[in-house]
Coordinates of N, CA and C and ligand atoms in Angstrom, one line a residue:
X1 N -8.8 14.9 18.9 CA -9.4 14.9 17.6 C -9.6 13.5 17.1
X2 N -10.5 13.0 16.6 CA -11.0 12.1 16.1 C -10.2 11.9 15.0
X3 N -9.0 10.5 14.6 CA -8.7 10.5 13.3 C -9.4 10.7 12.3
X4 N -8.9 10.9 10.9 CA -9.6 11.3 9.9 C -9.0 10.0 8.6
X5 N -9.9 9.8 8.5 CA -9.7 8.9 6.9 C -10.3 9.6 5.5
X6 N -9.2 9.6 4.7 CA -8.8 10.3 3.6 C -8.6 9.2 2.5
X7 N -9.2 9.4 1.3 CA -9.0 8.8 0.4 C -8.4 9.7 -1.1
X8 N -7.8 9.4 -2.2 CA -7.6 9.5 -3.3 C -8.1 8.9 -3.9
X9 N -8.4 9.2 -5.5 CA -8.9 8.6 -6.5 C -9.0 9.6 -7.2
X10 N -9.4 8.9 -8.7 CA -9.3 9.1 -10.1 C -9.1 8.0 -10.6
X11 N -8.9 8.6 -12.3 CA -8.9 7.5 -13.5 C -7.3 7.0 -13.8
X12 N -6.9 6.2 -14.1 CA -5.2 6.0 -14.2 C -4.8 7.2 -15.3
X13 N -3.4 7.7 -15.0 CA -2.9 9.0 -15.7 C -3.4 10.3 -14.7
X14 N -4.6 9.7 -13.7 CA -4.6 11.2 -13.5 C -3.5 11.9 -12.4
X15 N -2.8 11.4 -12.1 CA -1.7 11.8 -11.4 C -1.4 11.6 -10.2
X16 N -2.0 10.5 -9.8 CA -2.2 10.3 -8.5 C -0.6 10.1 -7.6
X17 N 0.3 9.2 -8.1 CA 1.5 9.4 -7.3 C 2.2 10.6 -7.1
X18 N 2.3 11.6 -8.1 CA 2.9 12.9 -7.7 C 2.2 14.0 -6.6
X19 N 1.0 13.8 -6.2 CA -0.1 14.2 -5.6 C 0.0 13.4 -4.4
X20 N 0.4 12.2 -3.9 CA 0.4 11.4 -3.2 C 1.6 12.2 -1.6
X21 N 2.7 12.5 -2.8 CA 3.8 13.2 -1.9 C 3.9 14.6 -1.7
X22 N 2.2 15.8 -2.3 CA 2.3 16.4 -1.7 C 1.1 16.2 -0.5
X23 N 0.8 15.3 -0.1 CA -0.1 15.2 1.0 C 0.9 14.5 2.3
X24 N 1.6 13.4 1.5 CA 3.0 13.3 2.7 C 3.4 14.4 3.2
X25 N 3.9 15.5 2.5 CA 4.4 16.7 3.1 C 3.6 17.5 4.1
X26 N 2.4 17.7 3.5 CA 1.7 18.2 4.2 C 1.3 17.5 5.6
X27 N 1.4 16.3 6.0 CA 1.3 15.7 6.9 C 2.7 16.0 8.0
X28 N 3.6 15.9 7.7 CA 4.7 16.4 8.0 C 4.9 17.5 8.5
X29 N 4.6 18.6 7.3 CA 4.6 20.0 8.0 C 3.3 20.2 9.4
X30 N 3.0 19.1 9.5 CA 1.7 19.4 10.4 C 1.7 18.5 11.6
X31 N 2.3 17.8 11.1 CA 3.4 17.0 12.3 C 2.2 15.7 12.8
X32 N 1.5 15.8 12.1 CA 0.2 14.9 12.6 C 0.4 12.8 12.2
X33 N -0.2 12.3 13.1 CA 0.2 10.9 12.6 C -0.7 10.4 11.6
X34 N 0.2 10.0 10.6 CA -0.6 9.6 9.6 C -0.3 7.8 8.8
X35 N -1.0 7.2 8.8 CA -0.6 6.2 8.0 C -1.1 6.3 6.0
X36 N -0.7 6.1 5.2 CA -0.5 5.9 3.7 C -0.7 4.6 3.3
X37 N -1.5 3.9 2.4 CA -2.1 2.4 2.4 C -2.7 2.7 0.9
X38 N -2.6 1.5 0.3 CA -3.5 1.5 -0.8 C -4.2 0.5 -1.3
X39 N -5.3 0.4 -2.6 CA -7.0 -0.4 -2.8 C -6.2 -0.7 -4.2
X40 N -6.2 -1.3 -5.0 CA -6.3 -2.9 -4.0 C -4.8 -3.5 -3.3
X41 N -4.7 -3.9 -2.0 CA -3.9 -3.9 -1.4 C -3.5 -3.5 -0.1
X42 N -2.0 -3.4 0.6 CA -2.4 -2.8 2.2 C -2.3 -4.0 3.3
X43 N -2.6 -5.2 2.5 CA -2.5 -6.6 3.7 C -1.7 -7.3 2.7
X44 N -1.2 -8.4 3.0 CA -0.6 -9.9 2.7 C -1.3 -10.1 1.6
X45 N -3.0 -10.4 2.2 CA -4.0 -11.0 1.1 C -4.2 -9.9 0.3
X46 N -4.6 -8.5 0.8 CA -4.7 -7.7 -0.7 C -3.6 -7.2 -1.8
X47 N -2.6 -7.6 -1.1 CA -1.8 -7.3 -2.2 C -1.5 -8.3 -3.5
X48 N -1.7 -9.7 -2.7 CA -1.9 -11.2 -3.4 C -3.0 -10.6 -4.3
X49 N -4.1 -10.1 -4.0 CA -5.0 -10.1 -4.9 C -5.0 -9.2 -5.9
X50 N -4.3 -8.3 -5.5 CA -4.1 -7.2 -6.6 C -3.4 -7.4 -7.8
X51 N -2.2 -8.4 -7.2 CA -1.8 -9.2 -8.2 C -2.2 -10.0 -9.1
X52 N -3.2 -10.6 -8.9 CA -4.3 -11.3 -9.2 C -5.1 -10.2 -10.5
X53 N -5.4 -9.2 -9.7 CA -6.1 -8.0 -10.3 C -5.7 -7.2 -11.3
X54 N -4.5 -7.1 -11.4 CA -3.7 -6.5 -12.8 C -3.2 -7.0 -13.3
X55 N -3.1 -8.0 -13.2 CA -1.6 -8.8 -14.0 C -2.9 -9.3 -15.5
X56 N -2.6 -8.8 -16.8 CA -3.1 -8.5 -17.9 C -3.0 -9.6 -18.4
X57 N -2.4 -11.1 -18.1 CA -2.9 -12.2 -18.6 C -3.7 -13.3 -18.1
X58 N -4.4 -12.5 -16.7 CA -5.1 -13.2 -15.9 C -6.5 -12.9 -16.7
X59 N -8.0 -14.1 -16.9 CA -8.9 -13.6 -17.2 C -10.1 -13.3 -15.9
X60 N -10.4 -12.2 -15.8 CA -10.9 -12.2 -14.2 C -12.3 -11.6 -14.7
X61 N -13.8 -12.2 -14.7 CA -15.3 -11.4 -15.3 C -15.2 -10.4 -14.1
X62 N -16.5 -9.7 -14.7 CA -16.6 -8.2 -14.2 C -17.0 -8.5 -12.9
X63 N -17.9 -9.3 -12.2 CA -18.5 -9.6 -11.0 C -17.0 -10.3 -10.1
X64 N -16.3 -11.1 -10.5 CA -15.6 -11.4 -9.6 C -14.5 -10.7 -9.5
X65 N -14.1 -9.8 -10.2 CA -13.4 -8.5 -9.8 C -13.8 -7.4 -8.9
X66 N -15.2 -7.5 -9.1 CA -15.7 -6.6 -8.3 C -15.9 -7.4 -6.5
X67 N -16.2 -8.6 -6.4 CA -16.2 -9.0 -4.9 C -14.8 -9.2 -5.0
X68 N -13.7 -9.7 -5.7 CA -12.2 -9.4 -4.9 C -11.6 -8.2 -4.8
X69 N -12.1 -6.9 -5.3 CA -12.1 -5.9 -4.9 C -12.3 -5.4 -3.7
X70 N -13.8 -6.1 -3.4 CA -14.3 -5.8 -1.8 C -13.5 -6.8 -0.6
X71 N -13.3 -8.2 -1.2 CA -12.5 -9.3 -0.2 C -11.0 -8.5 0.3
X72 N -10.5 -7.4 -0.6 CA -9.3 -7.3 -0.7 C -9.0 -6.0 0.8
X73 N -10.7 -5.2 0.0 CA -11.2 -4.1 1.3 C -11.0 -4.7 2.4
X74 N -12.3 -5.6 2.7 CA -12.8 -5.9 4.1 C -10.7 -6.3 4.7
X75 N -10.2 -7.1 4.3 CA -9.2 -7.4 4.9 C -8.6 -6.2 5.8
X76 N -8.6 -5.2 4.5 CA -7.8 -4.1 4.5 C -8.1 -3.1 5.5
X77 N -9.9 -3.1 5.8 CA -10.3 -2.4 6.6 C -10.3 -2.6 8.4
X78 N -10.5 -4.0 8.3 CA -10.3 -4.8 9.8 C -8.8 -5.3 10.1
X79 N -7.9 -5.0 8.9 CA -6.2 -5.6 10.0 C -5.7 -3.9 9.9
X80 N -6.1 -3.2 8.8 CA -5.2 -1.9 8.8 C -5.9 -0.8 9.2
X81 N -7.3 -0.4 8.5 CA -7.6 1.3 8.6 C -8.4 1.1 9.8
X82 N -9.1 0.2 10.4 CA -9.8 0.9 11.5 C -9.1 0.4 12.6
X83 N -8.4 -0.5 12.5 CA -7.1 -0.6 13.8 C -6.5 0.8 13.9
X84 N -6.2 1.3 12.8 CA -5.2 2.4 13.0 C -5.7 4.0 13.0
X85 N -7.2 4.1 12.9 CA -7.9 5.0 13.3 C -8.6 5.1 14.9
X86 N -8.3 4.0 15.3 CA -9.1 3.6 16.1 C -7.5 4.2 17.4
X87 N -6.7 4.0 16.9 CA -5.4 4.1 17.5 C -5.1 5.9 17.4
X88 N -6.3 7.1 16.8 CA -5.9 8.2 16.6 C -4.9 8.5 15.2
X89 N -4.5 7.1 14.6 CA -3.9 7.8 13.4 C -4.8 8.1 12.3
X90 N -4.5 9.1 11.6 CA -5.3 9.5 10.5 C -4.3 8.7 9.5
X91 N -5.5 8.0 8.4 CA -5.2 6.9 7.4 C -5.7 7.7 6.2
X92 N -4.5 7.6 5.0 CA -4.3 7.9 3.9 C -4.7 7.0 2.7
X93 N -5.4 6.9 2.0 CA -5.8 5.6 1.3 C -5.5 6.0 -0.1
X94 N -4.5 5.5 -1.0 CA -4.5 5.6 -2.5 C -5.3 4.4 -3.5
X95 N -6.7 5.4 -3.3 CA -8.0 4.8 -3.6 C -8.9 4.0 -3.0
X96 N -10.0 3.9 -3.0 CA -11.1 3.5 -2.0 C -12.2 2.9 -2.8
X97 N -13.4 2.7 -2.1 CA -14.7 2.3 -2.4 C -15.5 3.3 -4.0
X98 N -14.5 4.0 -4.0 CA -15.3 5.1 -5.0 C -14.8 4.6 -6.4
X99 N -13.7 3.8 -6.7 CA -13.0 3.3 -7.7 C -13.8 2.2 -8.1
X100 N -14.4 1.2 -7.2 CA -15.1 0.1 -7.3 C -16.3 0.3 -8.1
X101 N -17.0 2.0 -7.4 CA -18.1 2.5 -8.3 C -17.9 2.6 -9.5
X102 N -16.7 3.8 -10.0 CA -16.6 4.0 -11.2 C -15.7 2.8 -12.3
X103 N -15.0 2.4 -11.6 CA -14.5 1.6 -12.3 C -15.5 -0.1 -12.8
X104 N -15.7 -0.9 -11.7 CA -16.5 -1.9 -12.0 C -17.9 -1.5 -12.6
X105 N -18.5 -0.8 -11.5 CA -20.0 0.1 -12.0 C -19.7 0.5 -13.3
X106 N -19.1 1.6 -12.9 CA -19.3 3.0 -14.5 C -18.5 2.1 -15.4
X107 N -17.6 2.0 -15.5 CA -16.4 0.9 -17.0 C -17.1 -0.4 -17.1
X108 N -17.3 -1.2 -15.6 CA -17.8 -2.5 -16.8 C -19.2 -3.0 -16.3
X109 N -19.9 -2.0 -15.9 CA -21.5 -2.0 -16.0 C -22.1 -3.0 -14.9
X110 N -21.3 -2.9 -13.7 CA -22.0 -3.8 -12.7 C -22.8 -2.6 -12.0
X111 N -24.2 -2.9 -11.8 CA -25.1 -1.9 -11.2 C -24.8 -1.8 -9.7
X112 N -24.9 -0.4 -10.1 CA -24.2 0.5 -8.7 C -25.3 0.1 -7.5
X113 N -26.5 -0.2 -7.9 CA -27.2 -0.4 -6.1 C -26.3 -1.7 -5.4
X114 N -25.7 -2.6 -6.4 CA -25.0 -4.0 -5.8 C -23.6 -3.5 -5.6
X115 N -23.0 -2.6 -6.0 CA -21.9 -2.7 -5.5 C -22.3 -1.6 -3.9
X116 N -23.7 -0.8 -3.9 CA -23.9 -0.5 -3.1 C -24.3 -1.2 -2.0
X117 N -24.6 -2.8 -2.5 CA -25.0 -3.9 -0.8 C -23.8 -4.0 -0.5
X118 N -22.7 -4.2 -1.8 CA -21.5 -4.3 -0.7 C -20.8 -3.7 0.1
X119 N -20.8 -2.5 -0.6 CA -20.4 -1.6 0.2 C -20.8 -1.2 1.8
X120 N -22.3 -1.5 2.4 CA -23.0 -1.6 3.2 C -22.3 -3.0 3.9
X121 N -22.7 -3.7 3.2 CA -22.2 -5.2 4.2 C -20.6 -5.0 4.4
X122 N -19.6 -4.7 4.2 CA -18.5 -4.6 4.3 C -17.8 -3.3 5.1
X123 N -18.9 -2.4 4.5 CA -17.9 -0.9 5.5 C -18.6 -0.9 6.9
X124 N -20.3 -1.4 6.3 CA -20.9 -1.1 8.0 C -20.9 -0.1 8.3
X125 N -21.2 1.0 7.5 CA -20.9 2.3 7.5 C -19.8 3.7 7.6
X126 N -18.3 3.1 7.9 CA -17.7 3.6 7.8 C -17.3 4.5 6.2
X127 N -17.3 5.6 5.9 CA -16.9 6.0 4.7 C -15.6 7.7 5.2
X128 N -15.0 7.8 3.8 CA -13.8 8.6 3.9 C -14.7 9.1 4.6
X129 N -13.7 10.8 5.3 CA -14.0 11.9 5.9 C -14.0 13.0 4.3
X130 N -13.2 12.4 4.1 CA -13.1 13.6 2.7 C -11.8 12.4 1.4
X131 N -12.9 12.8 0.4 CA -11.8 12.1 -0.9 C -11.9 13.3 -2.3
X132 N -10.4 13.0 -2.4 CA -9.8 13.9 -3.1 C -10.0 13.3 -4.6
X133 N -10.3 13.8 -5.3 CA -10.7 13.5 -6.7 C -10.2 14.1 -7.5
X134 N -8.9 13.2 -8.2 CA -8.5 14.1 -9.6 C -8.9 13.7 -10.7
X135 N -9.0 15.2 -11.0 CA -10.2 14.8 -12.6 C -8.9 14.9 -13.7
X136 N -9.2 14.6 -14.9 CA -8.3 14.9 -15.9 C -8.7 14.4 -16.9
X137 N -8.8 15.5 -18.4 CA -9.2 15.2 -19.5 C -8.3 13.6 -20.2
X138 N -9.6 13.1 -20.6 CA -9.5 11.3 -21.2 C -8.2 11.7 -22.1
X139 N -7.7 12.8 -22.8 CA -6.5 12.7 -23.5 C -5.7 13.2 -22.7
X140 N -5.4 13.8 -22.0 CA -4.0 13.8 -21.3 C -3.8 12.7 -20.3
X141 N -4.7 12.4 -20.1 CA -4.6 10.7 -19.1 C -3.7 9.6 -20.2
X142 N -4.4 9.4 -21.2 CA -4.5 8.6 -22.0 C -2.5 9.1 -22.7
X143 N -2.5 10.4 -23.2 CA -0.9 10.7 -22.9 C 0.2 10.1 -22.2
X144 N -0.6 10.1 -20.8 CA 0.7 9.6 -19.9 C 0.6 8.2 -19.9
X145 N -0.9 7.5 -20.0 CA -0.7 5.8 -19.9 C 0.1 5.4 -21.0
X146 N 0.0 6.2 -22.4 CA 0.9 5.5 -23.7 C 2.5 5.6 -23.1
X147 N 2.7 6.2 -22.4 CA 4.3 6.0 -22.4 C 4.8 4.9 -21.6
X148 N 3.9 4.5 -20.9 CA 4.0 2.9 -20.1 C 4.0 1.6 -20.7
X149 N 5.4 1.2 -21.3 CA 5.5 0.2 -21.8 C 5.0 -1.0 -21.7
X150 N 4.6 -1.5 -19.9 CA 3.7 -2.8 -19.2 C 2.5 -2.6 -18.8
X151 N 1.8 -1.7 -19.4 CA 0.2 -1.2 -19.1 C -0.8 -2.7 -17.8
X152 N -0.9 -2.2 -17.0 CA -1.3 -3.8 -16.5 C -3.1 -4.0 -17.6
X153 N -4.0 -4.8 -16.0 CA -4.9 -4.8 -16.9 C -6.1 -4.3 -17.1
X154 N -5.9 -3.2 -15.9 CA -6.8 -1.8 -16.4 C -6.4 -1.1 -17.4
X155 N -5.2 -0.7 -17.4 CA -4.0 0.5 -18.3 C -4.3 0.4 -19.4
X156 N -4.9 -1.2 -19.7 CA -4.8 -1.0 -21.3 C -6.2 -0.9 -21.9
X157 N -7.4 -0.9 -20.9 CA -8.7 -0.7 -21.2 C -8.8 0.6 -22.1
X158 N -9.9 0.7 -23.2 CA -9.9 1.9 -24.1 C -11.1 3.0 -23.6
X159 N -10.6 3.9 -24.5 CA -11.1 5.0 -24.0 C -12.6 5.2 -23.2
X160 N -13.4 4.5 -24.2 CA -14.6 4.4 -23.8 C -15.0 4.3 -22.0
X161 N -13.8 2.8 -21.7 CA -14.0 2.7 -20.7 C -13.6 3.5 -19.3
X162 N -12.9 4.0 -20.1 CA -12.5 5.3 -19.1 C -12.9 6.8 -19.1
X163 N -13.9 7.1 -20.1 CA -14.6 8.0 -20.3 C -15.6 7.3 -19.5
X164 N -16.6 6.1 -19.6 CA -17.7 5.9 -18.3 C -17.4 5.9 -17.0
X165 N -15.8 5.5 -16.6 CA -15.8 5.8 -15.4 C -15.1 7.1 -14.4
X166 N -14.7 7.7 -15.5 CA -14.4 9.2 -15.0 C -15.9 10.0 -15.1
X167 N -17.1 9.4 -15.8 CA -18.1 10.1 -15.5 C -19.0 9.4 -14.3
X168 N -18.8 8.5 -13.8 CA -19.2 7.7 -12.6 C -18.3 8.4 -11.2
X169 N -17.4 8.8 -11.7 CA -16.5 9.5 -10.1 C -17.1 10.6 -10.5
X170 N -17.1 12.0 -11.4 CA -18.0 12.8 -11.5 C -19.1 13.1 -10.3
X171 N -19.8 11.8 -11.1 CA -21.3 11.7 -10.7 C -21.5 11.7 -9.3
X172 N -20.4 11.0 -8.8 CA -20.4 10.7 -7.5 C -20.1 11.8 -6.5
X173 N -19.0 12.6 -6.9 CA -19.0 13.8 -6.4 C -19.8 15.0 -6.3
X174 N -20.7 14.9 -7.6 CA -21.5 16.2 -7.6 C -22.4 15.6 -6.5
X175 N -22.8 14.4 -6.4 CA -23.7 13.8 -5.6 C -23.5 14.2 -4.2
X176 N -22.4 14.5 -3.3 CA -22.0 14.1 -2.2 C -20.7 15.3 -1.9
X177 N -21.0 16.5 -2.6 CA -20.3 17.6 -2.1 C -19.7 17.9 -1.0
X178 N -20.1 17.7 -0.2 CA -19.3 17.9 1.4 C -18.8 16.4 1.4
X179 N -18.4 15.6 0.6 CA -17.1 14.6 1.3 C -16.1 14.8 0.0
X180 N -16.7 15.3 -1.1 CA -15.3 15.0 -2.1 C -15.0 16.9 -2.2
X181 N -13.4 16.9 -3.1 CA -12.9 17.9 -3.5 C -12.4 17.0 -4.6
X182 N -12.9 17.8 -6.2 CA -12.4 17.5 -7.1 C -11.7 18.6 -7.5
X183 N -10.5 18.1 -8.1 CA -9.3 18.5 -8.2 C -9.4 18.6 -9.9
X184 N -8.5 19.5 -10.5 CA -8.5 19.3 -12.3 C -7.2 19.3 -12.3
X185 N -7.0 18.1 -12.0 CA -4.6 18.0 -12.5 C -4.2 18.4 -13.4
X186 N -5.0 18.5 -14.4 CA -3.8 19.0 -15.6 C -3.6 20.5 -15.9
X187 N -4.0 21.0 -14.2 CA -3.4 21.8 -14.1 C -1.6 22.3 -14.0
X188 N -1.2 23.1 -13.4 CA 0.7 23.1 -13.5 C 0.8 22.8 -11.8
X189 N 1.3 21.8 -11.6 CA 1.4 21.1 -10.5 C 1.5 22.1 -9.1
X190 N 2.1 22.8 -9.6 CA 2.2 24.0 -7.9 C 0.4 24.0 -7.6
X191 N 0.1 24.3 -9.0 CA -1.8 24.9 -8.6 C -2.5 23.5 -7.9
X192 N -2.0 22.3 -8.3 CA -3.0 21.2 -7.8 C -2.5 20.9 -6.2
X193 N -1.2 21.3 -6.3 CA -0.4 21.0 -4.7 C -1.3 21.7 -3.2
X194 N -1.6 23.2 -4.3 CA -2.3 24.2 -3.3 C -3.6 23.9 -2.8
X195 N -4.5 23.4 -4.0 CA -5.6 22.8 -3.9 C -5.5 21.8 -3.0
X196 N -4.7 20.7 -2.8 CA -4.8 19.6 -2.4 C -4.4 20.3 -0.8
X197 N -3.3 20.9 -0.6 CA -3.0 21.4 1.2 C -4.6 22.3 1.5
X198 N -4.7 23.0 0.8 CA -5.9 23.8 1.2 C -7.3 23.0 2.0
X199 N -7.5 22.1 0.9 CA -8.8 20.4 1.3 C -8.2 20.1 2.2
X200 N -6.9 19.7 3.1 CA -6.4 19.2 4.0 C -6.7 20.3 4.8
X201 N -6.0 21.2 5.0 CA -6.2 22.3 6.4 C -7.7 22.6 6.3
X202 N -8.2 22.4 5.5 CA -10.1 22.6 5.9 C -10.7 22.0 6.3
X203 N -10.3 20.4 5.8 CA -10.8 19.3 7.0 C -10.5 19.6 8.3
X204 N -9.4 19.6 8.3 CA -8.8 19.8 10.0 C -8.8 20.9 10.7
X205 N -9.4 21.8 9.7 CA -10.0 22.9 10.6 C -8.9 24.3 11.0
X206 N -7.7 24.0 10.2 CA -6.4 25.0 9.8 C -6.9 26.1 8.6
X207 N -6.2 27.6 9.1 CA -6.3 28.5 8.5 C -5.7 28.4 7.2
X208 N -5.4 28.4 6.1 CA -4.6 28.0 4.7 C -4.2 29.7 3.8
Ligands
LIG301 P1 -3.2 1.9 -9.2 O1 -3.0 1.6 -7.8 O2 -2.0 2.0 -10.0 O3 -4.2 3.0 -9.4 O4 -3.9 0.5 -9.8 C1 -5.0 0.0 -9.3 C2 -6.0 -0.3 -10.4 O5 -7.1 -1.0 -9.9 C3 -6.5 0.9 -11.1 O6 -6.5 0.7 -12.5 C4 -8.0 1.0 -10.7 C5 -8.3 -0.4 -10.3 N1 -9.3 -0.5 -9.2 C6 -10.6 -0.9 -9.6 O7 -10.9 -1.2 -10.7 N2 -11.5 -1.0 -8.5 C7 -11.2 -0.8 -7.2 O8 -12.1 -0.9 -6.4 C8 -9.8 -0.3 -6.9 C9 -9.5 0.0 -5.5 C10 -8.9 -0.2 -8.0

């Protein structure tokens, strides 16, 4: 079987760590080899940069956030995910190319055909098999980010901005049906766990 590359994403709050460990499990129960990696981050250099990328008293413009987003990829795609697909492991990614859309595109208005050259020059065509998309109303997101005392320097972006880019992952999904499963978290966690094993055994072609 051809490994499979899997991404997550959403808006921050939408619950992505708790969701994270039911796909671990699921990997487990299924005994399959999987590696777990995350955007921005995953290498030496992307984690350096991510650092770079949140840390809330750094001033970083919209365009150069958006190519060390991609600098941080390309690393991440040529030492980690296609080495290790290429090796038969299926690779787990906590967030991907689809973040870059909604978040740089949709929140701070870098036009999506350019983050589309890069995406071209950098993936070369590689894209997930399937990305999981948790959706979640702007106020219960917004709920969970207020109780985070060190918000980095997305966390503390306001609503607005995260209303354009949960409507840019939206968009993206309705666009491209057969690669995403959007998820609605704020549901009661057993329901999104189900949803989420179910999208996994249907990629891989398991009864659920
Ligand atoms: P997280 O790992 O806690 O989700 O933090 C990563 C932050 O970086 C999150 O706020 C989303 C943001 N981000 C982008 O803006 N563009 C990207 O391409 C990626 C991968 C993440």
């Amino acid at each position: 079987m051809k490994a499979k590359f899997i991404t997550l994403d959403g808006i921050d709050g939408a619950g992505k760590s708790t969701n994270l460990n039911t796909i671990r499990l699921w990997f487990e129960q299924h005994q399959l080899p999987v590696l777990f990696t995350r955007e921005p981050g995953g290498t030496a250099v992307g984690e350096a940069l991510r650092q770079i990328l949140l840390d809330p008293h750094t001033e970083v413009n919209a365009r150069t956030e958006t190519l060390l987003m991609f600098a941080a990829r390309q690393q991440h795609l040529d030492s980690v995910i296609k080495p290790a697909l290429a090796a038969g492991t299926h690779v787990v990614s906590d967030r991907f190319t689809d973040a870059t859309f909604a978040y740089q595109g949709g929140g701070r208005d870098i036009p999506l055909s350019d983050i589309a050259v890069l995406e071209n020059w950098v993936q070369q065509g590689l894209h997930p098999d399937l990305t999981l998309l948790l959706d979640i109303p702007l106020t219960v997101a917004q709920q969970r980010l207020a109780q985070n005392e060190h918000p980095d320097r997305f966390e503390q972006l306001d609503n607005d901005f995260f209303e354009r880019t949960r409507q840019t992952y939206l968009n993206r999904a309705a666009s491209a049906p057969e690669r995403y499963r959007v998820i609605q978290s704020d549901q009661p966690l057993t329901d999104v766990a189900a949803q989420i094993s179910h999208s996994l055994s249907q990629l891989f072609g398991y009864h659920s």
